[in-house]
């Protein structure tokens, strides 16, 4: 009474080579081999799952053995005893072996032994070894001789998804057929045919999305349609998106649009709304990457829409979006997103990570001068041997940027942008001491096409010079291009008024608080106050003052500098103030 349900991918499995979907060349060659009686002793069918390898093996077995015909045929009946038993996988002479569970040499020896007997019922004995890459090396070796000179009327069909794991000695003894991924339009048309035959009411956008998701595997597409067919009619694109947890194409295009038009707020809001609706961060990122890829393809091959995975309905929208940006930017974004997928999968806070990844795409666009990638080779050579240039501090304070403006088309001298860039450069330093030294005693004043200009407190310029290669590396890492480094020495008193303070990411545990003893020397006429201004860590606003001597011994001077560094503050000598 209870009839066993036949899944769609079984029900619509091809019965003849002319029904094989999306593998026309292979179907033609194998059909002709049957027609002209040129059957090879061994075949290797390789390709992704769900592309027709096992189906082709069964069709070949049927074509050779159909009882309705007295010789091999390209149109097996599908109804005779043998055709049916082959389709069910229980024919005596068509033996399917799952190599994944029969990896050993003993299994293969037994197969070879049995292959010597003539077929019982059929004209040809057919061995189908599925997932044959799982066989052990000794099993492959045992098979070699038989593949080369098989018993008469015996053929071996090896099937694999990973042909590179098959020994070359085996491959060279087989006729090899590479089953490629089935194209999106072919899958979509086939699904439409099934939907009509099965009276499944599904929209064409939904079919398109199912076909896209299958990524070239017809079996996956059919299984998905099978699942969807249980939903109430009509089945729309939202039903498919909900089942798969993916972001619909239209929403994805809206999202990429906010990226192209550089709207960070819209990006954040869309991110939040999609994630709140239960979408995975990773599927959002994959969606962005897929659309960017389609935009790149559109730029280089505008007359080939079939190369993209975008639907016909969204094609004009994609063109409009692509026109708003450049190929260079698209390639750069793709490059930036390349490693972020792994990042996101490993992240404990995918939502946060996703937002940072997407917003960082915009940041790059903002501060990266467009011509930096076109730097002539000579300039890079020069940068390799760059040296610190010491410019007169007075001249610099009068006109800090005038000397760099000639011949430079794009200059970054906006304080906010420079501050952000400087923080990014500092964050690349592993050593907290270097990071703190730079944060406190130096700051970025300008970045242009070829040079990076940094102001350094005059007391520290020698220290910084000794760490110049580190700084050059950090700048190159952040800007993705080597730059000539110009260091400008500034008077520390002057600096205390003009240098903005930067917040630096650092771990307090990494730094040990220096142990210092402060000396108050009353006998010295030049006695003054040592003021330690703490800008970032202590927010009270009033500077903390240490009583001390202005002519401290060198060791103490160093210790005070370290202490000042640790607190992100600085040492100010103020001889005019009275001792309280
Ligand atoms: Zn038959």
PDB file of C-alpha atoms in Angstrom, residues 64-313:
ATOM      1  CA  UNK A  64      25.963  -2.808 -23.879  1.00  0.00           C
ATOM      2  CA  UNK A  65      23.560  -5.292 -22.323  1.00  0.00           C
ATOM      3  CA  UNK A  66      19.914  -4.391 -23.089  1.00  0.00           C
ATOM      4  CA  UNK A  67      18.138  -7.703 -23.725  1.00  0.00           C
ATOM      5  CA  UNK A  68      15.695  -6.230 -26.261  1.00  0.00           C
ATOM      6  CA  UNK A  69      18.564  -5.712 -28.704  1.00  0.00           C
ATOM      7  CA  UNK A  70      20.846  -8.506 -29.830  1.00  0.00           C
ATOM      8  CA  UNK A  71      23.930  -6.283 -29.710  1.00  0.00           C
ATOM      9  CA  UNK A  72      25.107  -3.090 -28.041  1.00  0.00           C
ATOM     10  CA  UNK A  73      22.717  -0.196 -28.656  1.00  0.00           C
ATOM     11  CA  UNK A  74      22.491   3.531 -27.976  1.00  0.00           C
ATOM     12  CA  UNK A  75      18.787   3.237 -27.147  1.00  0.00           C
ATOM     13  CA  UNK A  76      18.454   0.692 -24.325  1.00  0.00           C
ATOM     14  CA  UNK A  77      14.798  -0.141 -23.684  1.00  0.00           C
ATOM     15  CA  UNK A  78      14.791   0.608 -19.957  1.00  0.00           C
ATOM     16  CA  UNK A  79      12.090  -2.007 -19.374  1.00  0.00           C
ATOM     17  CA  UNK A  80      13.783  -5.376 -19.845  1.00  0.00           C
ATOM     18  CA  UNK A  81      14.944  -7.394 -16.850  1.00  0.00           C
ATOM     19  CA  UNK A  82      18.571  -6.332 -17.233  1.00  0.00           C
ATOM     20  CA  UNK A  83      17.829  -2.638 -17.834  1.00  0.00           C
ATOM     21  CA  UNK A  84      15.746  -2.586 -14.654  1.00  0.00           C
ATOM     22  CA  UNK A  85      18.219  -4.519 -12.522  1.00  0.00           C
ATOM     23  CA  UNK A  86      21.085  -2.293 -13.701  1.00  0.00           C
ATOM     24  CA  UNK A  87      19.051   0.801 -12.816  1.00  0.00           C
ATOM     25  CA  UNK A  88      18.386  -0.654  -9.364  1.00  0.00           C
ATOM     26  CA  UNK A  89      22.059  -1.553  -8.975  1.00  0.00           C
ATOM     27  CA  UNK A  90      21.481  -5.293  -8.399  1.00  0.00           C
ATOM     28  CA  UNK A  91      22.416  -6.827 -11.762  1.00  0.00           C
ATOM     29  CA  UNK A  92      24.705  -9.850 -11.404  1.00  0.00           C
ATOM     30  CA  UNK A  93      27.086  -8.769 -14.130  1.00  0.00           C
ATOM     31  CA  UNK A  94      27.164  -5.050 -13.463  1.00  0.00           C
ATOM     32  CA  UNK A  95      29.047  -4.700 -10.211  1.00  0.00           C
ATOM     33  CA  UNK A  96      29.265  -1.347  -8.450  1.00  0.00           C
ATOM     34  CA  UNK A  97      32.033  -1.117  -5.877  1.00  0.00           C
ATOM     35  CA  UNK A  98      32.352   1.735  -3.424  1.00  0.00           C
ATOM     36  CA  UNK A  99      36.104   2.169  -3.161  1.00  0.00           C
ATOM     37  CA  UNK A 100      35.708   4.276  -0.029  1.00  0.00           C
ATOM     38  CA  UNK A 101      34.690   1.179   1.933  1.00  0.00           C
ATOM     39  CA  UNK A 102      36.768  -1.324  -0.092  1.00  0.00           C
ATOM     40  CA  UNK A 103      40.148   0.368  -0.093  1.00  0.00           C
ATOM     41  CA  UNK A 104      42.354  -2.672   0.503  1.00  0.00           C
ATOM     42  CA  UNK A 105      44.302  -4.801  -1.931  1.00  0.00           C
ATOM     43  CA  UNK A 106      42.308  -7.919  -0.917  1.00  0.00           C
ATOM     44  CA  UNK A 107      39.055  -6.384  -2.144  1.00  0.00           C
ATOM     45  CA  UNK A 108      40.612  -5.599  -5.501  1.00  0.00           C
ATOM     46  CA  UNK A 109      42.200  -9.086  -5.783  1.00  0.00           C
ATOM     47  CA  UNK A 110      38.775 -10.593  -5.237  1.00  0.00           C
ATOM     48  CA  UNK A 111      37.334  -8.337  -7.963  1.00  0.00           C
ATOM     49  CA  UNK A 112      40.117  -9.359 -10.347  1.00  0.00           C
ATOM     50  CA  UNK A 113      39.509 -13.066  -9.576  1.00  0.00           C
ATOM     51  CA  UNK A 114      35.795 -12.816 -10.296  1.00  0.00           C
ATOM     52  CA  UNK A 115      36.316 -10.772 -13.441  1.00  0.00           C
ATOM     53  CA  UNK A 116      37.840 -13.868 -15.090  1.00  0.00           C
ATOM     54  CA  UNK A 117      34.468 -15.628 -15.171  1.00  0.00           C
ATOM     55  CA  UNK A 118      32.188 -14.988 -18.106  1.00  0.00           C
ATOM     56  CA  UNK A 119      29.097 -12.889 -17.495  1.00  0.00           C
ATOM     57  CA  UNK A 120      26.108 -14.901 -16.282  1.00  0.00           C
ATOM     58  CA  UNK A 121      23.242 -13.090 -17.924  1.00  0.00           C
ATOM     59  CA  UNK A 122      24.636 -10.081 -19.766  1.00  0.00           C
ATOM     60  CA  UNK A 123      26.850  -9.766 -22.824  1.00  0.00           C
ATOM     61  CA  UNK A 124      29.407  -7.616 -20.988  1.00  0.00           C
ATOM     62  CA  UNK A 125      30.589  -7.688 -17.419  1.00  0.00           C
ATOM     63  CA  UNK A 126      30.909  -4.126 -16.149  1.00  0.00           C
ATOM     64  CA  UNK A 127      32.778  -3.119 -12.980  1.00  0.00           C
ATOM     65  CA  UNK A 128      32.055   0.381 -11.744  1.00  0.00           C
ATOM     66  CA  UNK A 129      34.552   1.475  -9.064  1.00  0.00           C
ATOM     67  CA  UNK A 130      33.142   4.624  -7.487  1.00  0.00           C
ATOM     68  CA  UNK A 131      35.376   7.083  -5.570  1.00  0.00           C
ATOM     69  CA  UNK A 132      38.337   5.097  -6.890  1.00  0.00           C
ATOM     70  CA  UNK A 133      40.834   7.645  -5.518  1.00  0.00           C
ATOM     71  CA  UNK A 134      40.240   5.996  -2.123  1.00  0.00           C
ATOM     72  CA  UNK A 135      41.979   2.775  -3.194  1.00  0.00           C
ATOM     73  CA  UNK A 136      45.321   2.075  -1.545  1.00  0.00           C
ATOM     74  CA  UNK A 137      48.521   2.168  -3.596  1.00  0.00           C
ATOM     75  CA  UNK A 138      48.839  -1.626  -3.477  1.00  0.00           C
ATOM     76  CA  UNK A 139      45.216  -1.951  -4.611  1.00  0.00           C
ATOM     77  CA  UNK A 140      45.963   0.309  -7.574  1.00  0.00           C
ATOM     78  CA  UNK A 141      49.080  -1.724  -8.365  1.00  0.00           C
ATOM     79  CA  UNK A 142      47.086  -4.947  -8.274  1.00  0.00           C
ATOM     80  CA  UNK A 143      44.610  -3.412 -10.706  1.00  0.00           C
ATOM     81  CA  UNK A 144      47.238  -2.230 -13.205  1.00  0.00           C
ATOM     82  CA  UNK A 145      47.745  -5.493 -15.062  1.00  0.00           C
ATOM     83  CA  UNK A 146      44.025  -6.223 -15.322  1.00  0.00           C
ATOM     84  CA  UNK A 147      43.284  -2.747 -16.671  1.00  0.00           C
ATOM     85  CA  UNK A 148      45.885  -3.209 -19.371  1.00  0.00           C
ATOM     86  CA  UNK A 149      44.777  -6.661 -20.472  1.00  0.00           C
ATOM     87  CA  UNK A 150      41.313  -7.326 -19.090  1.00  0.00           C
ATOM     88  CA  UNK A 151      39.518 -10.627 -19.711  1.00  0.00           C
ATOM     89  CA  UNK A 152      37.341 -10.538 -22.845  1.00  0.00           C
ATOM     90  CA  UNK A 153      33.931  -8.867 -22.479  1.00  0.00           C
ATOM     91  CA  UNK A 154      34.891  -7.140 -19.231  1.00  0.00           C
ATOM     92  CA  UNK A 155      35.142  -3.390 -18.821  1.00  0.00           C
ATOM     93  CA  UNK A 156      36.185  -1.313 -15.832  1.00  0.00           C
ATOM     94  CA  UNK A 157      34.760   2.135 -15.198  1.00  0.00           C
ATOM     95  CA  UNK A 158      36.609   4.120 -12.537  1.00  0.00           C
ATOM     96  CA  UNK A 159      34.827   7.203 -11.214  1.00  0.00           C
ATOM     97  CA  UNK A 160      36.385   9.923  -9.081  1.00  0.00           C
ATOM     98  CA  UNK A 161      35.862  13.487  -7.929  1.00  0.00           C
ATOM     99  CA  UNK A 162      39.612  14.004  -7.410  1.00  0.00           C
ATOM    100  CA  UNK A 163      41.511  12.683 -10.449  1.00  0.00           C
ATOM    101  CA  UNK A 164      44.820  14.118  -9.220  1.00  0.00           C
ATOM    102  CA  UNK A 165      44.817  11.426  -6.523  1.00  0.00           C
ATOM    103  CA  UNK A 166      44.858   8.648  -9.129  1.00  0.00           C
ATOM    104  CA  UNK A 167      48.327   7.303 -10.026  1.00  0.00           C
ATOM    105  CA  UNK A 168      49.403   8.350 -13.544  1.00  0.00           C
ATOM    106  CA  UNK A 169      50.027   4.684 -14.384  1.00  0.00           C
ATOM    107  CA  UNK A 170      46.307   4.016 -13.878  1.00  0.00           C
ATOM    108  CA  UNK A 171      45.180   7.136 -15.755  1.00  0.00           C
ATOM    109  CA  UNK A 172      47.319   6.272 -18.771  1.00  0.00           C
ATOM    110  CA  UNK A 173      45.615   2.873 -19.058  1.00  0.00           C
ATOM    111  CA  UNK A 174      42.121   4.360 -19.116  1.00  0.00           C
ATOM    112  CA  UNK A 175      40.119   6.425 -21.562  1.00  0.00           C
ATOM    113  CA  UNK A 176      39.602   9.541 -19.526  1.00  0.00           C
ATOM    114  CA  UNK A 177      36.440  11.661 -19.571  1.00  0.00           C
ATOM    115  CA  UNK A 178      36.322  14.886 -17.574  1.00  0.00           C
ATOM    116  CA  UNK A 179      32.773  15.724 -16.548  1.00  0.00           C
ATOM    117  CA  UNK A 180      32.562  19.486 -16.124  1.00  0.00           C
ATOM    118  CA  UNK A 181      30.183  21.513 -13.972  1.00  0.00           C
ATOM    119  CA  UNK A 182      26.831  21.891 -15.687  1.00  0.00           C
ATOM    120  CA  UNK A 183      26.058  25.431 -16.795  1.00  0.00           C
ATOM    121  CA  UNK A 184      23.522  27.501 -14.923  1.00  0.00           C
ATOM    122  CA  UNK A 185      21.137  27.874 -17.855  1.00  0.00           C
ATOM    123  CA  UNK A 186      21.096  24.124 -18.556  1.00  0.00           C
ATOM    124  CA  UNK A 187      20.354  23.340 -14.902  1.00  0.00           C
ATOM    125  CA  UNK A 188      17.623  25.993 -14.840  1.00  0.00           C
ATOM    126  CA  UNK A 189      15.980  24.644 -18.019  1.00  0.00           C
ATOM    127  CA  UNK A 190      16.126  21.092 -16.716  1.00  0.00           C
ATOM    128  CA  UNK A 191      14.571  22.142 -13.398  1.00  0.00           C
ATOM    129  CA  UNK A 192      11.828  23.966 -15.282  1.00  0.00           C
ATOM    130  CA  UNK A 193      11.122  20.780 -17.235  1.00  0.00           C
ATOM    131  CA  UNK A 194      10.910  18.759 -14.001  1.00  0.00           C
ATOM    132  CA  UNK A 195       8.725  21.412 -12.332  1.00  0.00           C
ATOM    133  CA  UNK A 196       6.304  21.307 -15.273  1.00  0.00           C
ATOM    134  CA  UNK A 197       6.237  17.513 -15.341  1.00  0.00           C
ATOM    135  CA  UNK A 198       5.694  17.303 -11.581  1.00  0.00           C
ATOM    136  CA  UNK A 199       3.293  20.266 -11.514  1.00  0.00           C
ATOM    137  CA  UNK A 200       5.459  22.191  -9.051  1.00  0.00           C
ATOM    138  CA  UNK A 201       4.404  25.852  -9.017  1.00  0.00           C
ATOM    139  CA  UNK A 202       7.711  27.711  -8.683  1.00  0.00           C
ATOM    140  CA  UNK A 203       8.688  31.165  -9.998  1.00  0.00           C
ATOM    141  CA  UNK A 204      11.503  31.558 -12.511  1.00  0.00           C
ATOM    142  CA  UNK A 205      13.509  33.731 -10.057  1.00  0.00           C
ATOM    143  CA  UNK A 206      13.296  30.933  -7.518  1.00  0.00           C
ATOM    144  CA  UNK A 207      14.448  28.405 -10.141  1.00  0.00           C
ATOM    145  CA  UNK A 208      17.328  30.729 -11.003  1.00  0.00           C
ATOM    146  CA  UNK A 209      18.420  30.887  -7.368  1.00  0.00           C
ATOM    147  CA  UNK A 210      18.173  27.105  -6.969  1.00  0.00           C
ATOM    148  CA  UNK A 211      20.328  26.678 -10.089  1.00  0.00           C
ATOM    149  CA  UNK A 212      22.895  29.184  -8.798  1.00  0.00           C
ATOM    150  CA  UNK A 213      23.102  27.487  -5.435  1.00  0.00           C
ATOM    151  CA  UNK A 214      23.702  24.071  -6.990  1.00  0.00           C
ATOM    152  CA  UNK A 215      27.008  25.373  -8.428  1.00  0.00           C
ATOM    153  CA  UNK A 216      27.061  23.062 -11.413  1.00  0.00           C
ATOM    154  CA  UNK A 217      25.713  19.948  -9.698  1.00  0.00           C
ATOM    155  CA  UNK A 218      22.477  18.769 -11.286  1.00  0.00           C
ATOM    156  CA  UNK A 219      21.819  16.270  -8.501  1.00  0.00           C
ATOM    157  CA  UNK A 220      22.057  19.001  -5.838  1.00  0.00           C
ATOM    158  CA  UNK A 221      19.661  21.177  -7.832  1.00  0.00           C
ATOM    159  CA  UNK A 222      17.155  18.338  -8.193  1.00  0.00           C
ATOM    160  CA  UNK A 223      17.341  17.488  -4.481  1.00  0.00           C
ATOM    161  CA  UNK A 224      16.724  21.113  -3.585  1.00  0.00           C
ATOM    162  CA  UNK A 225      13.730  21.319  -5.895  1.00  0.00           C
ATOM    163  CA  UNK A 226      12.455  18.142  -4.271  1.00  0.00           C
ATOM    164  CA  UNK A 227      12.592  19.804  -0.834  1.00  0.00           C
ATOM    165  CA  UNK A 228      11.013  23.020  -2.089  1.00  0.00           C
ATOM    166  CA  UNK A 229       8.146  21.125  -3.725  1.00  0.00           C
ATOM    167  CA  UNK A 230       6.777  20.429  -0.242  1.00  0.00           C
ATOM    168  CA  UNK A 231       6.215  24.161   0.368  1.00  0.00           C
ATOM    169  CA  UNK A 232       2.820  25.750  -0.367  1.00  0.00           C
ATOM    170  CA  UNK A 233       2.447  27.096  -3.919  1.00  0.00           C
ATOM    171  CA  UNK A 234       3.548  29.294  -5.496  1.00  0.00           C
ATOM    172  CA  UNK A 235       7.162  28.891  -4.400  1.00  0.00           C
ATOM    173  CA  UNK A 236       8.907  32.266  -4.622  1.00  0.00           C
ATOM    174  CA  UNK A 237      12.463  33.477  -4.262  1.00  0.00           C
ATOM    175  CA  UNK A 238      11.975  34.296  -0.571  1.00  0.00           C
ATOM    176  CA  UNK A 239      11.096  30.694   0.195  1.00  0.00           C
ATOM    177  CA  UNK A 240      14.338  29.553  -1.438  1.00  0.00           C
ATOM    178  CA  UNK A 241      16.372  32.238   0.358  1.00  0.00           C
ATOM    179  CA  UNK A 242      14.843  31.276   3.684  1.00  0.00           C
ATOM    180  CA  UNK A 243      15.463  27.581   3.151  1.00  0.00           C
ATOM    181  CA  UNK A 244      19.081  28.175   2.174  1.00  0.00           C
ATOM    182  CA  UNK A 245      19.744  31.071   4.555  1.00  0.00           C
ATOM    183  CA  UNK A 246      21.131  33.160   1.716  1.00  0.00           C
ATOM    184  CA  UNK A 247      20.621  36.804   0.854  1.00  0.00           C
ATOM    185  CA  UNK A 248      18.404  37.373  -2.218  1.00  0.00           C
ATOM    186  CA  UNK A 249      20.092  38.817  -5.291  1.00  0.00           C
ATOM    187  CA  UNK A 250      18.110  42.083  -5.272  1.00  0.00           C
ATOM    188  CA  UNK A 251      19.075  42.812  -1.668  1.00  0.00           C
ATOM    189  CA  UNK A 252      22.656  41.859  -2.417  1.00  0.00           C
ATOM    190  CA  UNK A 253      22.728  44.370  -5.287  1.00  0.00           C
ATOM    191  CA  UNK A 254      21.304  47.068  -2.982  1.00  0.00           C
ATOM    192  CA  UNK A 255      24.045  46.259  -0.537  1.00  0.00           C
ATOM    193  CA  UNK A 256      26.850  46.421  -3.108  1.00  0.00           C
ATOM    194  CA  UNK A 257      25.337  49.677  -4.325  1.00  0.00           C
ATOM    195  CA  UNK A 258      25.908  51.265  -0.909  1.00  0.00           C
ATOM    196  CA  UNK A 259      29.488  49.996  -1.090  1.00  0.00           C
ATOM    197  CA  UNK A 260      30.043  51.485  -4.535  1.00  0.00           C
ATOM    198  CA  UNK A 261      28.533  54.829  -3.530  1.00  0.00           C
ATOM    199  CA  UNK A 262      30.612  54.778  -0.323  1.00  0.00           C
ATOM    200  CA  UNK A 263      27.793  54.944   2.223  1.00  0.00           C
ATOM    201  CA  UNK A 264      29.097  53.416   5.458  1.00  0.00           C
ATOM    202  CA  UNK A 265      25.904  54.059   7.411  1.00  0.00           C
ATOM    203  CA  UNK A 266      23.751  52.210   4.872  1.00  0.00           C
ATOM    204  CA  UNK A 267      26.233  49.326   4.943  1.00  0.00           C
ATOM    205  CA  UNK A 268      25.997  49.056   8.718  1.00  0.00           C
ATOM    206  CA  UNK A 269      22.212  49.259   8.708  1.00  0.00           C
ATOM    207  CA  UNK A 270      21.833  46.670   5.936  1.00  0.00           C
ATOM    208  CA  UNK A 271      24.287  44.386   7.714  1.00  0.00           C
ATOM    209  CA  UNK A 272      22.306  44.647  10.915  1.00  0.00           C
ATOM    210  CA  UNK A 273      18.957  44.110   9.246  1.00  0.00           C
ATOM    211  CA  UNK A 274      20.139  41.031   7.318  1.00  0.00           C
ATOM    212  CA  UNK A 275      21.870  39.460  10.307  1.00  0.00           C
ATOM    213  CA  UNK A 276      18.828  40.158  12.487  1.00  0.00           C
ATOM    214  CA  UNK A 277      16.747  38.247   9.970  1.00  0.00           C
ATOM    215  CA  UNK A 278      18.911  35.218  10.662  1.00  0.00           C
ATOM    216  CA  UNK A 279      21.274  35.449   7.703  1.00  0.00           C
ATOM    217  CA  UNK A 280      24.795  34.206   8.335  1.00  0.00           C
ATOM    218  CA  UNK A 281      27.602  36.761   8.173  1.00  0.00           C
ATOM    219  CA  UNK A 282      29.526  34.414   5.910  1.00  0.00           C
ATOM    220  CA  UNK A 283      26.708  34.165   3.369  1.00  0.00           C
ATOM    221  CA  UNK A 284      26.529  37.959   3.233  1.00  0.00           C
ATOM    222  CA  UNK A 285      30.266  38.142   2.570  1.00  0.00           C
ATOM    223  CA  UNK A 286      30.056  35.389  -0.053  1.00  0.00           C
ATOM    224  CA  UNK A 287      27.204  37.293  -1.693  1.00  0.00           C
ATOM    225  CA  UNK A 288      29.252  40.504  -1.869  1.00  0.00           C
ATOM    226  CA  UNK A 289      32.228  38.622  -3.313  1.00  0.00           C
ATOM    227  CA  UNK A 290      30.016  36.966  -5.940  1.00  0.00           C
ATOM    228  CA  UNK A 291      28.508  40.283  -7.075  1.00  0.00           C
ATOM    229  CA  UNK A 292      31.954  41.933  -7.217  1.00  0.00           C
ATOM    230  CA  UNK A 293      33.185  39.022  -9.307  1.00  0.00           C
ATOM    231  CA  UNK A 294      30.257  39.453 -11.692  1.00  0.00           C
ATOM    232  CA  UNK A 295      31.040  43.179 -11.939  1.00  0.00           C
ATOM    233  CA  UNK A 296      34.658  42.399 -12.847  1.00  0.00           C
ATOM    234  CA  UNK A 297      33.515  39.954 -15.522  1.00  0.00           C
ATOM    235  CA  UNK A 298      31.067  42.535 -16.817  1.00  0.00           C
ATOM    236  CA  UNK A 299      33.889  45.086 -17.114  1.00  0.00           C
ATOM    237  CA  UNK A 300      36.165  42.820 -19.117  1.00  0.00           C
ATOM    238  CA  UNK A 301      33.521  40.899 -21.085  1.00  0.00           C
ATOM    239  CA  UNK A 302      30.372  43.051 -21.293  1.00  0.00           C
ATOM    240  CA  UNK A 303      28.921  40.998 -24.146  1.00  0.00           C
ATOM    241  CA  UNK A 304      29.050  37.687 -22.236  1.00  0.00           C
ATOM    242  CA  UNK A 305      26.332  37.761 -19.534  1.00  0.00           C
ATOM    243  CA  UNK A 306      26.328  33.960 -19.427  1.00  0.00           C
ATOM    244  CA  UNK A 307      29.739  34.069 -17.723  1.00  0.00           C
ATOM    245  CA  UNK A 308      28.198  35.747 -14.698  1.00  0.00           C
ATOM    246  CA  UNK A 309      25.799  34.167 -12.235  1.00  0.00           C
ATOM    247  CA  UNK A 310      23.458  37.145 -12.229  1.00  0.00           C
ATOM    248  CA  UNK A 311      19.847  36.676 -13.373  1.00  0.00           C
ATOM    249  CA  UNK A 312      18.531  38.251 -16.581  1.00  0.00           C
ATOM    250  CA  UNK A 313      16.267  40.502 -14.488  1.00  0.00           C
TER     251      UNK A 313
END
